[in-house]
PDB file of C-alpha atoms in Angstrom:
ATOM      1  CA  UNK A  28     163.977 176.073  19.087  1.00  0.00           C
ATOM      2  CA  UNK A  29     166.912 176.596  21.268  1.00  0.00           C
ATOM      3  CA  UNK A  30     167.531 175.306  24.768  1.00  0.00           C
ATOM      4  CA  UNK A  31     166.449 178.471  26.570  1.00  0.00           C
ATOM      5  CA  UNK A  32     163.143 178.596  24.728  1.00  0.00           C
ATOM      6  CA  UNK A  33     162.653 174.920  25.455  1.00  0.00           C
ATOM      7  CA  UNK A  34     163.336 175.542  29.152  1.00  0.00           C
ATOM      8  CA  UNK A  35     160.835 178.397  29.269  1.00  0.00           C
ATOM      9  CA  UNK A  36     158.258 176.278  27.451  1.00  0.00           C
ATOM     10  CA  UNK A  37     158.884 173.348  29.794  1.00  0.00           C
ATOM     11  CA  UNK A  38     158.680 175.677  32.769  1.00  0.00           C
ATOM     12  CA  UNK A  39     155.408 177.161  31.458  1.00  0.00           C
ATOM     13  CA  UNK A  40     153.951 173.678  30.919  1.00  0.00           C
ATOM     14  CA  UNK A  41     155.081 172.644  34.400  1.00  0.00           C
ATOM     15  CA  UNK A  42     153.495 175.791  35.868  1.00  0.00           C
ATOM     16  CA  UNK A  43     150.242 175.143  34.013  1.00  0.00           C
ATOM     17  CA  UNK A  44     150.305 171.508  35.152  1.00  0.00           C
ATOM     18  CA  UNK A  45     150.936 172.637  38.731  1.00  0.00           C
ATOM     19  CA  UNK A  46     148.043 175.148  38.562  1.00  0.00           C
ATOM     20  CA  UNK A  47     145.760 172.450  37.127  1.00  0.00           C
ATOM     21  CA  UNK A  48     146.864 170.001  39.842  1.00  0.00           C
ATOM     22  CA  UNK A  49     146.200 172.567  42.577  1.00  0.00           C
ATOM     23  CA  UNK A  50     142.802 173.396  41.036  1.00  0.00           C
ATOM     24  CA  UNK A  51     141.984 169.696  40.840  1.00  0.00           C
ATOM     25  CA  UNK A  52     142.987 169.193  44.491  1.00  0.00           C
ATOM     26  CA  UNK A  53     140.842 172.162  45.578  1.00  0.00           C
ATOM     27  CA  UNK A  54     137.853 170.864  43.597  1.00  0.00           C
ATOM     28  CA  UNK A  55     138.377 167.390  45.000  1.00  0.00           C
ATOM     29  CA  UNK A  56     138.580 168.746  48.543  1.00  0.00           C
ATOM     30  CA  UNK A  57     135.410 170.843  48.079  1.00  0.00           C
ATOM     31  CA  UNK A  58     133.561 167.877  46.559  1.00  0.00           C
ATOM     32  CA  UNK A  59     134.632 165.669  49.457  1.00  0.00           C
ATOM     33  CA  UNK A  60     133.530 168.320  51.957  1.00  0.00           C
ATOM     34  CA  UNK A  61     130.097 168.675  50.284  1.00  0.00           C
ATOM     35  CA  UNK A  62     129.741 164.878  50.193  1.00  0.00           C
ATOM     36  CA  UNK A  63     130.563 164.625  53.906  1.00  0.00           C
ATOM     37  CA  UNK A  64     128.079 167.399  54.704  1.00  0.00           C
ATOM     38  CA  UNK A  65     125.406 165.646  52.657  1.00  0.00           C
ATOM     39  CA  UNK A  66     126.140 162.352  54.387  1.00  0.00           C
ATOM     40  CA  UNK A  67     125.959 164.020  57.809  1.00  0.00           C
ATOM     41  CA  UNK A  68     122.632 165.625  56.903  1.00  0.00           C
ATOM     42  CA  UNK A  69     121.313 162.263  55.728  1.00  0.00           C
ATOM     43  CA  UNK A  70     122.516 160.594  58.954  1.00  0.00           C
ATOM     44  CA  UNK A  71     120.698 163.213  61.006  1.00  0.00           C
ATOM     45  CA  UNK A  72     117.531 162.755  58.979  1.00  0.00           C
ATOM     46  CA  UNK A  73     117.728 158.968  59.344  1.00  0.00           C
ATOM     47  CA  UNK A  74     118.230 159.351  63.102  1.00  0.00           C
ATOM     48  CA  UNK A  75     115.245 161.707  63.288  1.00  0.00           C
ATOM     49  CA  UNK A  76     113.020 159.367  61.278  1.00  0.00           C
ATOM     50  CA  UNK A  77     114.164 156.445  63.391  1.00  0.00           C
ATOM     51  CA  UNK A  78     113.301 158.294  66.602  1.00  0.00           C
ATOM     52  CA  UNK A  79     109.914 159.285  65.217  1.00  0.00           C
ATOM     53  CA  UNK A  80     109.295 155.705  64.165  1.00  0.00           C
ATOM     54  CA  UNK A  81     110.082 154.474  67.680  1.00  0.00           C
ATOM     55  CA  UNK A  82     107.741 157.098  69.142  1.00  0.00           C
ATOM     56  CA  UNK A  83     104.941 156.029  66.826  1.00  0.00           C
ATOM     57  CA  UNK A  84     105.622 152.397  67.697  1.00  0.00           C
ATOM     58  CA  UNK A  85     105.336 153.188  71.403  1.00  0.00           C
ATOM     59  CA  UNK A  86     102.125 155.136  70.816  1.00  0.00           C
ATOM     60  CA  UNK A  87     100.608 152.254  68.854  1.00  0.00           C
ATOM     61  CA  UNK A  88     101.608 149.782  71.559  1.00  0.00           C
ATOM     62  CA  UNK A  89     100.133 152.025  74.247  1.00  0.00           C
ATOM     63  CA  UNK A  90      96.905 152.404  72.272  1.00  0.00           C
ATOM     64  CA  UNK A  91      96.672 148.633  71.820  1.00  0.00           C
ATOM     65  CA  UNK A  92      97.107 148.146  75.567  1.00  0.00           C
ATOM     66  CA  UNK A  93      94.387 150.714  76.272  1.00  0.00           C
ATOM     67  CA  UNK A  94      92.079 149.009  73.784  1.00  0.00           C
ATOM     68  CA  UNK A  95      92.697 145.668  75.459  1.00  0.00           C
ATOM     69  CA  UNK A  96      91.871 147.101  78.896  1.00  0.00           C
ATOM     70  CA  UNK A  97      88.751 148.799  77.523  1.00  0.00           C
ATOM     71  CA  UNK A  98      87.646 145.560  75.860  1.00  0.00           C
ATOM     72  CA  UNK A  99      87.971 143.738  79.170  1.00  0.00           C
ATOM     73  CA  UNK A 100      85.964 146.442  80.937  1.00  0.00           C
ATOM     74  CA  UNK A 101      83.275 146.343  78.260  1.00  0.00           C
ATOM     75  CA  UNK A 102      83.088 142.563  78.530  1.00  0.00           C
ATOM     76  CA  UNK A 103      82.716 142.819  82.321  1.00  0.00           C
ATOM     77  CA  UNK A 104      79.977 145.424  81.921  1.00  0.00           C
ATOM     78  CA  UNK A 105      78.160 143.251  79.388  1.00  0.00           C
ATOM     79  CA  UNK A 106      78.329 140.299  81.781  1.00  0.00           C
ATOM     80  CA  UNK A 107      76.970 142.482  84.587  1.00  0.00           C
ATOM     81  CA  UNK A 108      74.148 143.752  82.366  1.00  0.00           C
ATOM     82  CA  UNK A 109      73.279 140.187  81.400  1.00  0.00           C
ATOM     83  CA  UNK A 110      73.238 139.266  85.081  1.00  0.00           C
ATOM     84  CA  UNK A 111      71.005 142.225  85.917  1.00  0.00           C
ATOM     85  CA  UNK A 112      68.637 141.363  83.073  1.00  0.00           C
ATOM     86  CA  UNK A 113      68.418 137.782  84.342  1.00  0.00           C
ATOM     87  CA  UNK A 114      67.715 139.000  87.875  1.00  0.00           C
ATOM     88  CA  UNK A 115      65.002 141.354  86.614  1.00  0.00           C
ATOM     89  CA  UNK A 116      63.454 138.517  84.612  1.00  0.00           C
ATOM     90  CA  UNK A 117      63.477 136.254  87.694  1.00  0.00           C
ATOM     91  CA  UNK A 118      61.891 138.956  89.856  1.00  0.00           C
ATOM     92  CA  UNK A 119      59.195 139.531  87.269  1.00  0.00           C
ATOM     93  CA  UNK A 120      58.426 135.828  87.128  1.00  0.00           C
ATOM     94  CA  UNK A 121      58.308 135.481  90.924  1.00  0.00           C
ATOM     95  CA  UNK A 122      55.978 138.423  91.574  1.00  0.00           C
ATOM     96  CA  UNK A 123      52.410 137.529  90.533  1.00  0.00           C
ATOM     97  CA  UNK A 124      51.398 141.184  90.229  1.00  0.00           C
ATOM     98  CA  UNK A 125      54.246 141.766  87.787  1.00  0.00           C
ATOM     99  CA  UNK A 126      52.988 138.903  85.611  1.00  0.00           C
ATOM    100  CA  UNK A 127      49.626 140.604  85.528  1.00  0.00           C
ATOM    101  CA  UNK A 128      51.201 143.867  84.353  1.00  0.00           C
ATOM    102  CA  UNK A 129      53.321 142.044  81.798  1.00  0.00           C
ATOM    103  CA  UNK A 130      50.212 140.395  80.430  1.00  0.00           C
ATOM    104  CA  UNK A 131      48.497 143.794  80.316  1.00  0.00           C
ATOM    105  CA  UNK A 132      51.455 145.253  78.387  1.00  0.00           C
ATOM    106  CA  UNK A 133      51.367 142.355  75.929  1.00  0.00           C
ATOM    107  CA  UNK A 134      47.638 142.856  75.388  1.00  0.00           C
ATOM    108  CA  UNK A 135      48.155 146.578  74.710  1.00  0.00           C
ATOM    109  CA  UNK A 136      50.919 145.751  72.222  1.00  0.00           C
ATOM    110  CA  UNK A 137      48.524 143.340  70.493  1.00  0.00           C
ATOM    111  CA  UNK A 138      45.951 146.112  70.185  1.00  0.00           C
ATOM    112  CA  UNK A 139      43.572 145.378  73.084  1.00  0.00           C
ATOM    113  CA  UNK A 140      41.336 148.184  74.275  1.00  0.00           C
ATOM    114  CA  UNK A 141      41.399 149.737  77.749  1.00  0.00           C
ATOM    115  CA  UNK A 142      38.349 147.776  78.850  1.00  0.00           C
ATOM    116  CA  UNK A 143      39.774 144.483  77.570  1.00  0.00           C
ATOM    117  CA  UNK A 144      42.980 145.080  79.524  1.00  0.00           C
ATOM    118  CA  UNK A 145      41.028 145.930  82.698  1.00  0.00           C
ATOM    119  CA  UNK A 146      38.838 142.802  82.399  1.00  0.00           C
ATOM    120  CA  UNK A 147      41.563 140.356  81.368  1.00  0.00           C
ATOM    121  CA  UNK A 148      44.092 141.414  83.988  1.00  0.00           C
ATOM    122  CA  UNK A 149      41.690 142.538  86.731  1.00  0.00           C
ATOM    123  CA  UNK A 150      43.412 145.872  87.272  1.00  0.00           C
ATOM    124  CA  UNK A 151      41.920 149.296  88.044  1.00  0.00           C
ATOM    125  CA  UNK A 152      41.197 151.807  85.268  1.00  0.00           C
ATOM    126  CA  UNK A 153      44.024 154.200  86.285  1.00  0.00           C
ATOM    127  CA  UNK A 154      46.614 151.429  86.120  1.00  0.00           C
ATOM    128  CA  UNK A 155      45.231 150.159  82.818  1.00  0.00           C
ATOM    129  CA  UNK A 156      45.330 153.710  81.385  1.00  0.00           C
ATOM    130  CA  UNK A 157      48.939 154.057  82.505  1.00  0.00           C
ATOM    131  CA  UNK A 158      49.902 150.756  80.862  1.00  0.00           C
ATOM    132  CA  UNK A 159      48.074 151.700  77.663  1.00  0.00           C
ATOM    133  CA  UNK A 160      49.836 155.091  77.619  1.00  0.00           C
ATOM    134  CA  UNK A 161      53.265 153.543  78.165  1.00  0.00           C
ATOM    135  CA  UNK A 162      52.991 150.623  75.747  1.00  0.00           C
ATOM    136  CA  UNK A 163      50.773 151.902  72.955  1.00  0.00           C
ATOM    137  CA  UNK A 164      52.676 152.400  69.684  1.00  0.00           C
TER     138      UNK A 164
END
């Protein structure tokens, strides 16, 4: 091999090496660009999920607050109902005629006949019939 052939061969090898280096740089650049795009997409998705998570957290907190307010209202209503029931019970116990009708209702529930209710409670037939109609099973 003479010097000119060696120079051509060296030049050819250098050219091939240069082409390979350029190809490697292009591939590396494209890979880096795809990696950056993927990372940016992932960042956007993480930001979106984070925002959605915060929204859900706020919705849960709001729902818990509503439930707490509703529980307080329900408790107040139950207390009022208990108070009303106590007042009704007191009124029934204070009114002698109401005791008579309560006794008549109890007799009907125990299976007493119309005549037995009228005699035991000393109430007219129409009222006894009404009580029997209302309280008979």
